[in-house]
Amino acid sequence: MGRGYNLLFILVTFLVLVAAVTAQGNRGSSRGGGGRRPRVGYYGNRCRNVESIVASVVRAHVRSNQANAPGILRMHFHDCFVRGCDGSVLIAGNSSERTAGPNRSLRGFEAIEEAKTRLEAACPRTVSCADILTLAAREAVVLTGGQGWRVPLGRLDGRISQASDVILPGPFDPVDKQKRDFAAKTLNTLDLVTLVGGHTIGTAGCGLVRGRFFNFNGTGQPDPSIDPRFVPLVQARCPQTGDASARVDLDAGSVGRFDTSFLRNVRSSRVVLQSDLVLWRDPETRAIIERLLGLRRPSLRFGTEFGKSMVKMSLIDVKTGSDGEIRRVCSRIN
């Protein structure tokens, strides 16, 4: 009887331990814990309307201010390139990522917060701010005429947001540096060219670009690599002594439409950022532009490739387990 009792005691103890571990796992899962890896359809019945809620909110904000579309797309890029796609760019604070120079002109924070508020009402403590931003970026593209794509979901929100961490590809970077920066994030040269093609919507500050159009490298003349017919158009928009905060289109003639116009402008040397213009001079990036424009075989469909590259970017350094959380409010850590 003693032996039987011991076996029974061992069995009961084992079952209690299994139940405890399972319960702990379930608690962690409900708070965004272990086992999460982004995948399409992640939320399932736990938040059936997540995509339609985000789409509805973004649609309203873009309708009220069209600058929100490129703003949200740019915000997603800035988020993913700093500590991964974890929504850390959304956190407010005196020294948060939002305060860093490249992020001070970001737009669309209100749209993300409104989507979060509505999702908390529908599915409390379920959908991360990182996922909301990822979905919102897709909607920004679709609302400006671009092709959609299926978005893997299941990211957690990061707990760290520091302005000192914000080191992003810059508007004056040569091609080789751009390639290195993207490769460091597991993105290849096709991803680089395709994602830069997102400049088909949006604007740049005159203070950032006008040096190339008035006094390139201290010569007192415009950058000779720019189409001379394009120079006076930008000079008129961004006078040498004018308002540095004024905006100029990144894609002349098609700024509000997500299409291949920007890539055609790169080919014609009619773009305002030096980092964009140099893509036509490099044989590798030039060949990709030609394929995306259907000028070289095998050709590539820009909309399809953009979606693929956005998915790759959205999976950079995603947070899992104890590395992340699901914030109640996107602008602050729980």
CSV table of C-alpha atoms in Angstrom, one decimal:
chain,number,residue,atom,x,y,z
A,1,MET,CA,0.0,0.0,0.0
A,2,GLY,CA,2.9,2.3,0.8
A,3,ARG,CA,4.3,1.9,-2.7
A,4,GLY,CA,0.9,2.5,-4.3
A,5,TYR,CA,0.5,5.6,-2.2
A,6,ASN,CA,3.9,6.9,-3.3
A,7,LEU,CA,3.1,6.4,-7.0
A,8,LEU,CA,-0.2,8.1,-6.5
A,9,PHE,CA,1.4,11.0,-4.8
A,10,ILE,CA,4.0,11.4,-7.6
A,11,LEU,CA,1.3,11.3,-10.2
A,12,VAL,CA,-0.8,13.9,-8.5
A,13,THR,CA,2.2,16.2,-8.0
A,14,PHE,CA,3.1,15.8,-11.7
A,15,LEU,CA,-0.4,16.8,-12.8
A,16,VAL,CA,-0.4,19.8,-10.5
A,17,LEU,CA,2.9,21.0,-11.9
A,18,VAL,CA,1.6,20.6,-15.5
A,19,ALA,CA,-1.5,22.5,-14.6
A,20,ALA,CA,0.5,25.3,-13.1
A,21,VAL,CA,2.8,25.6,-16.1
A,22,THR,CA,-0.1,25.6,-18.5
A,23,ALA,CA,-1.9,28.3,-16.5
A,24,GLN,CA,1.2,30.4,-16.4
A,25,GLY,CA,1.6,30.0,-20.1
A,26,ASN,CA,-2.0,31.1,-20.7
A,27,ARG,CA,-1.5,34.1,-18.5
A,28,GLY,CA,1.6,35.1,-20.4
A,29,SER,CA,-0.2,34.6,-23.7
A,30,SER,CA,-3.1,36.8,-22.7
A,31,ARG,CA,-0.6,39.6,-21.9
A,32,GLY,CA,1.4,39.1,-25.1
A,33,GLY,CA,3.8,36.5,-23.6
A,34,GLY,CA,5.7,33.5,-24.9
A,35,GLY,CA,5.0,31.7,-28.1
A,36,ARG,CA,4.0,34.7,-30.2
A,37,ARG,CA,5.4,34.9,-33.7
A,38,PRO,CA,3.8,37.1,-36.3
A,39,ARG,CA,1.6,35.3,-38.8
A,40,VAL,CA,-1.4,36.1,-41.0
A,41,GLY,CA,-4.6,35.7,-39.1
A,42,TYR,CA,-2.9,35.7,-35.7
A,43,TYR,CA,-5.8,37.2,-33.7
A,44,GLY,CA,-8.5,35.0,-35.2
A,45,ASN,CA,-11.7,35.1,-33.1
A,46,ARG,CA,-10.0,37.0,-30.3
A,47,CYS,CA,-10.2,40.2,-32.3
A,48,ARG,CA,-12.0,39.4,-35.5
A,49,ASN,CA,-12.4,43.0,-36.7
A,50,VAL,CA,-8.8,44.2,-36.1
A,51,GLU,CA,-8.0,44.9,-39.7
A,52,SER,CA,-11.4,46.6,-40.5
A,53,ILE,CA,-11.1,48.8,-37.4
A,54,VAL,CA,-7.6,50.0,-38.3
A,55,ALA,CA,-8.6,50.6,-41.9
A,56,SER,CA,-11.7,52.6,-40.9
A,57,VAL,CA,-9.7,54.9,-38.6
A,58,VAL,CA,-6.8,55.4,-41.1
A,59,ARG,CA,-9.3,56.1,-43.9
A,60,ALA,CA,-10.9,58.9,-41.8
A,61,HIS,CA,-7.6,60.5,-40.9
A,62,VAL,CA,-6.2,60.4,-44.4
A,63,ARG,CA,-9.5,61.9,-45.7
A,64,SER,CA,-9.1,64.8,-43.2
A,65,ASN,CA,-5.4,65.3,-44.0
A,66,GLN,CA,-3.8,63.5,-47.0
A,67,ALA,CA,-0.3,64.1,-45.4
A,68,ASN,CA,-1.2,61.4,-42.9
A,69,ALA,CA,-0.8,58.6,-45.6
A,70,PRO,CA,2.9,59.2,-46.2
A,71,GLY,CA,3.4,60.2,-42.6
A,72,ILE,CA,2.1,56.8,-41.3
A,73,LEU,CA,4.2,54.9,-43.9
A,74,ARG,CA,7.3,56.8,-42.9
A,75,MET,CA,6.6,56.3,-39.3
A,76,HIS,CA,6.5,52.5,-39.8
A,77,PHE,CA,9.9,52.6,-41.5
A,78,HIS,CA,11.4,54.7,-38.7
A,79,ASP,CA,10.0,52.4,-36.1
A,80,CYS,CA,11.3,49.2,-37.7
A,81,PHE,CA,14.8,50.6,-38.3
A,82,VAL,CA,15.3,51.5,-34.6
A,83,ARG,CA,15.1,48.5,-32.2
A,84,GLY,CA,12.8,46.6,-34.6
A,85,CYS,CA,9.1,46.9,-35.4
A,86,ASP,CA,7.9,47.3,-31.8
A,87,GLY,CA,6.0,50.5,-31.8
A,88,SER,CA,8.7,52.3,-29.8
A,89,VAL,CA,8.5,55.3,-32.1
A,90,LEU,CA,5.0,55.9,-30.7
A,91,ILE,CA,6.1,56.4,-27.1
A,92,ALA,CA,6.0,60.0,-25.9
A,93,GLY,CA,8.6,61.5,-23.5
A,94,ASN,CA,11.3,64.1,-23.2
A,95,SER,CA,14.0,61.8,-24.6
A,96,SER,CA,11.9,59.2,-26.5
A,97,GLU,CA,12.4,58.3,-30.2
A,98,ARG,CA,9.7,60.8,-31.1
A,99,THR,CA,12.0,63.7,-30.0
A,100,ALA,CA,14.9,62.7,-32.3
A,101,GLY,CA,15.6,65.0,-35.2
A,102,PRO,CA,14.5,62.7,-38.0
A,103,ASN,CA,11.2,61.9,-36.2
A,104,ARG,CA,10.1,65.4,-35.3
A,105,SER,CA,8.2,65.8,-38.6
A,106,LEU,CA,6.4,62.4,-38.4
A,107,ARG,CA,2.6,62.5,-38.8
A,108,GLY,CA,-0.2,60.2,-38.0
A,109,PHE,CA,0.2,59.6,-34.3
A,110,GLU,CA,-3.4,60.5,-33.6
A,111,ALA,CA,-4.6,57.9,-36.1
A,112,ILE,CA,-2.7,55.1,-34.3
A,113,GLU,CA,-4.0,56.2,-30.9
A,114,GLU,CA,-7.6,56.4,-32.1
A,115,ALA,CA,-7.3,52.9,-33.6
A,116,LYS,CA,-5.9,51.6,-30.3
A,117,THR,CA,-8.7,53.2,-28.3
A,118,ARG,CA,-11.3,51.5,-30.5
A,119,LEU,CA,-9.5,48.1,-30.4
A,120,GLU,CA,-9.2,48.3,-26.6
A,121,ALA,CA,-13.0,48.7,-26.5
A,122,ALA,CA,-13.5,45.8,-28.8
A,123,CYS,CA,-10.7,43.5,-27.8
A,124,PRO,CA,-9.1,44.6,-24.5
A,125,ARG,CA,-5.3,43.9,-24.0
A,126,THR,CA,-5.1,41.9,-27.2
A,127,VAL,CA,-3.8,44.0,-30.2
A,128,SER,CA,-0.3,45.6,-29.9
A,129,CYS,CA,0.4,49.1,-31.0
A,130,ALA,CA,3.2,47.7,-33.2
A,131,ASP,CA,0.6,45.6,-35.1
A,132,ILE,CA,-1.7,48.6,-35.4
A,133,LEU,CA,1.1,50.7,-37.0
A,134,THR,CA,2.0,47.9,-39.3
A,135,LEU,CA,-1.6,47.6,-40.5
A,136,ALA,CA,-1.9,51.3,-40.8
A,137,ALA,CA,1.1,51.5,-43.1
A,138,ARG,CA,-0.6,49.0,-45.4
A,139,GLU,CA,-3.8,51.1,-45.4
A,140,ALA,CA,-1.8,54.2,-46.2
A,141,VAL,CA,-0.5,52.6,-49.4
A,142,VAL,CA,-4.0,51.2,-50.4
A,143,LEU,CA,-5.7,54.6,-49.8
A,144,THR,CA,-3.3,56.3,-52.2
A,145,GLY,CA,-3.9,53.8,-54.9
A,146,GLY,CA,-1.3,51.2,-54.1
A,147,GLN,CA,-1.6,47.4,-54.0
A,148,GLY,CA,-2.4,45.7,-50.7
A,149,TRP,CA,-0.7,42.7,-49.1
A,150,ARG,CA,-1.4,40.2,-46.3
A,151,VAL,CA,0.1,41.4,-43.0
A,152,PRO,CA,1.5,39.0,-40.5
A,153,LEU,CA,0.4,40.0,-37.0
A,154,GLY,CA,1.4,39.1,-33.5
A,155,ARG,CA,4.2,41.6,-32.6
A,156,LEU,CA,4.6,42.8,-29.1
A,157,ASP,CA,5.3,46.4,-28.0
A,158,GLY,CA,8.7,47.4,-26.9
A,159,ARG,CA,9.4,49.0,-23.5
A,160,ILE,CA,12.4,51.1,-24.5
A,161,SER,CA,12.3,54.3,-26.6
A,162,GLN,CA,15.4,56.5,-26.6
A,163,ALA,CA,16.2,59.4,-29.0
A,164,SER,CA,19.9,58.4,-28.8
A,165,ASP,CA,19.0,55.1,-30.6
A,166,VAL,CA,17.6,56.8,-33.7
A,167,ILE,CA,20.2,56.3,-36.4
A,168,LEU,CA,18.5,56.1,-39.7
A,169,PRO,CA,19.5,56.1,-43.4
A,170,GLY,CA,20.0,59.7,-44.4
A,171,PRO,CA,19.0,61.9,-47.4
A,172,PHE,CA,22.7,62.4,-48.4
A,173,ASP,CA,23.8,58.8,-48.1
A,174,PRO,CA,25.7,57.2,-51.1
A,175,VAL,CA,24.4,53.9,-52.5
A,176,ASP,CA,27.0,51.7,-50.7
A,177,LYS,CA,26.0,53.1,-47.3
A,178,GLN,CA,22.3,52.6,-48.1
A,179,LYS,CA,23.1,49.0,-49.0
A,180,ARG,CA,25.0,48.4,-45.8
A,181,ASP,CA,22.2,49.9,-43.7
A,182,PHE,CA,19.5,47.8,-45.3
A,183,ALA,CA,21.7,44.6,-45.2
A,184,ALA,CA,22.1,45.2,-41.4
A,185,LYS,CA,18.4,44.9,-41.1
A,186,THR,CA,18.3,41.7,-43.2
A,187,LEU,CA,17.0,43.6,-46.3
A,188,ASN,CA,18.7,43.1,-49.7
A,189,THR,CA,19.2,45.6,-52.6
A,190,LEU,CA,15.9,44.8,-54.2
A,191,ASP,CA,14.2,45.7,-50.8
A,192,LEU,CA,16.2,48.9,-50.7
A,193,VAL,CA,15.1,50.1,-54.1
A,194,THR,CA,11.5,49.0,-53.7
A,195,LEU,CA,11.1,50.5,-50.2
A,196,VAL,CA,12.7,53.8,-51.4
A,197,GLY,CA,10.0,53.7,-54.1
A,198,GLY,CA,7.6,54.5,-51.3
A,199,HIS,CA,8.8,58.1,-51.8
A,200,THR,CA,6.1,58.2,-54.5
A,201,ILE,CA,4.0,59.8,-51.8
A,202,GLY,CA,5.1,62.4,-49.3
A,203,THR,CA,7.2,65.6,-49.1
A,204,ALA,CA,10.6,66.8,-47.8
A,205,GLY,CA,11.5,70.0,-46.0
A,206,CYS,CA,13.0,72.7,-48.1
A,207,GLY,CA,15.8,73.2,-45.6
A,208,LEU,CA,16.8,69.7,-46.2
A,209,VAL,CA,17.0,69.8,-50.0
A,210,ARG,CA,17.6,73.3,-51.3
A,211,GLY,CA,21.4,73.3,-50.9
A,212,ARG,CA,21.6,70.9,-53.9
A,213,PHE,CA,19.6,73.4,-56.0
A,214,PHE,CA,21.5,76.6,-55.1
A,215,ASN,CA,24.9,75.8,-53.7
A,216,PHE,CA,25.9,72.2,-54.2
A,217,ASN,CA,29.1,71.3,-52.3
A,218,GLY,CA,29.9,75.0,-52.0
A,219,THR,CA,30.1,75.6,-55.7
A,220,GLY,CA,27.4,78.3,-55.8
A,221,GLN,CA,25.7,76.2,-58.5
A,222,PRO,CA,23.0,73.5,-58.5
A,223,ASP,CA,24.0,69.8,-58.5
A,224,PRO,CA,24.9,69.2,-62.1
A,225,SER,CA,23.5,65.7,-62.0
A,226,ILE,CA,19.9,67.1,-61.6
A,227,ASP,CA,17.9,67.7,-64.8
A,228,PRO,CA,18.4,71.4,-65.4
A,229,ARG,CA,14.7,71.8,-66.4
A,230,PHE,CA,13.8,70.6,-62.9
A,231,VAL,CA,16.0,73.0,-61.0
A,232,PRO,CA,14.0,76.2,-61.4
A,233,LEU,CA,10.8,74.3,-60.3
A,234,VAL,CA,12.3,73.4,-57.0
A,235,GLN,CA,14.0,76.8,-56.6
A,236,ALA,CA,10.6,78.4,-56.9
A,237,ARG,CA,9.1,76.1,-54.3
A,238,CYS,CA,12.1,76.4,-52.0
A,239,PRO,CA,13.7,79.9,-52.3
A,240,GLN,CA,17.2,80.2,-51.0
A,241,THR,CA,16.2,82.5,-48.2
A,242,GLY,CA,12.7,81.2,-47.8
A,243,ASP,CA,11.0,79.2,-45.1
A,244,ALA,CA,13.1,76.1,-44.3
A,245,SER,CA,10.0,74.3,-43.0
A,246,ALA,CA,8.1,74.6,-46.3
A,247,ARG,CA,7.5,71.3,-48.1
A,248,VAL,CA,8.4,70.1,-51.6
A,249,ASP,CA,7.1,66.9,-53.3
A,250,LEU,CA,9.3,63.8,-53.3
A,251,ASP,CA,7.5,62.7,-56.5
A,252,ALA,CA,7.0,65.7,-58.7
A,253,GLY,CA,3.7,65.5,-60.5
A,254,SER,CA,2.3,62.4,-58.7
A,255,VAL,CA,2.8,63.1,-55.0
A,256,GLY,CA,-0.5,61.8,-53.8
A,257,ARG,CA,-0.6,58.6,-55.9
A,258,PHE,CA,1.2,55.4,-55.0
A,259,ASP,CA,2.7,54.4,-58.4
A,260,THR,CA,6.0,54.1,-60.3
A,261,SER,CA,6.1,57.8,-61.1
A,262,PHE,CA,8.8,58.3,-58.5
A,263,LEU,CA,11.1,55.6,-60.1
A,264,ARG,CA,10.6,57.3,-63.5
A,265,ASN,CA,11.7,60.6,-61.9
A,266,VAL,CA,14.8,58.9,-60.5
A,267,ARG,CA,15.6,57.7,-64.0
A,268,SER,CA,15.1,61.3,-65.3
A,269,SER,CA,17.1,62.9,-62.5
A,270,ARG,CA,14.0,64.8,-61.3
A,271,VAL,CA,14.1,64.0,-57.6
A,272,VAL,CA,14.9,66.3,-54.6
A,273,LEU,CA,16.9,63.9,-52.3
A,274,GLN,CA,20.5,63.1,-53.2
A,275,SER,CA,20.1,59.6,-51.7
A,276,ASP,CA,17.3,58.9,-54.2
A,277,LEU,CA,19.1,60.4,-57.2
A,278,VAL,CA,22.2,58.3,-56.7
A,279,LEU,CA,20.2,55.0,-57.1
A,280,TRP,CA,20.3,55.6,-60.9
A,281,ARG,CA,24.1,55.8,-61.0
A,282,ASP,CA,24.8,52.5,-59.3
A,283,PRO,CA,24.6,49.5,-61.8
A,284,GLU,CA,22.9,47.2,-59.4
A,285,THR,CA,20.2,49.6,-58.2
A,286,ARG,CA,19.8,51.0,-61.7
A,287,ALA,CA,19.1,47.5,-63.1
A,288,ILE,CA,16.4,47.0,-60.4
A,289,ILE,CA,14.7,50.3,-61.2
A,290,GLU,CA,14.7,49.3,-64.9
A,291,ARG,CA,13.1,45.9,-64.0
A,292,LEU,CA,10.4,47.7,-61.8
A,293,LEU,CA,9.7,50.0,-64.7
A,294,GLY,CA,9.4,47.1,-67.2
A,295,LEU,CA,12.5,48.3,-69.1
A,296,ARG,CA,14.6,45.2,-68.4
A,297,ARG,CA,13.8,41.5,-68.3
A,298,PRO,CA,12.8,39.8,-66.2
A,299,SER,CA,10.5,42.6,-65.2
A,300,LEU,CA,9.1,43.1,-61.7
A,301,ARG,CA,5.7,44.4,-60.6
A,302,PHE,CA,6.3,47.3,-58.2
A,303,GLY,CA,3.2,46.8,-56.2
A,304,THR,CA,3.9,43.2,-55.6
A,305,GLU,CA,7.5,43.7,-54.7
A,306,PHE,CA,6.7,46.6,-52.4
A,307,GLY,CA,4.3,44.4,-50.4
A,308,LYS,CA,6.9,41.6,-50.1
A,309,SER,CA,9.6,44.1,-48.9
A,310,MET,CA,7.2,45.6,-46.4
A,311,VAL,CA,6.4,42.2,-44.9
A,312,LYS,CA,10.2,41.5,-44.6
A,313,MET,CA,10.7,44.9,-43.0
A,314,SER,CA,7.8,44.4,-40.6
A,315,LEU,CA,9.5,41.3,-39.2
A,316,ILE,CA,12.7,43.0,-38.2
A,317,ASP,CA,13.6,42.3,-34.5
A,318,VAL,CA,10.0,41.7,-33.4
A,319,LYS,CA,9.6,41.4,-29.6
A,320,THR,CA,8.4,38.1,-28.1
A,321,GLY,CA,7.9,36.8,-24.6
A,322,SER,CA,9.2,39.0,-21.7
A,323,ASP,CA,10.9,41.3,-24.2
A,324,GLY,CA,7.6,43.0,-24.9
A,325,GLU,CA,4.1,43.8,-23.8
A,326,ILE,CA,0.7,45.0,-25.1
A,327,ARG,CA,0.3,48.6,-24.2
A,328,ARG,CA,-3.0,50.0,-23.1
A,329,VAL,CA,-2.1,53.4,-24.6
A,330,CYS,CA,0.4,53.5,-27.5
A,331,SER,CA,2.1,56.7,-26.3
A,332,ARG,CA,3.3,55.3,-22.9
A,333,ILE,CA,4.6,52.1,-21.4
A,334,ASN,CA,2.3,50.1,-19.2
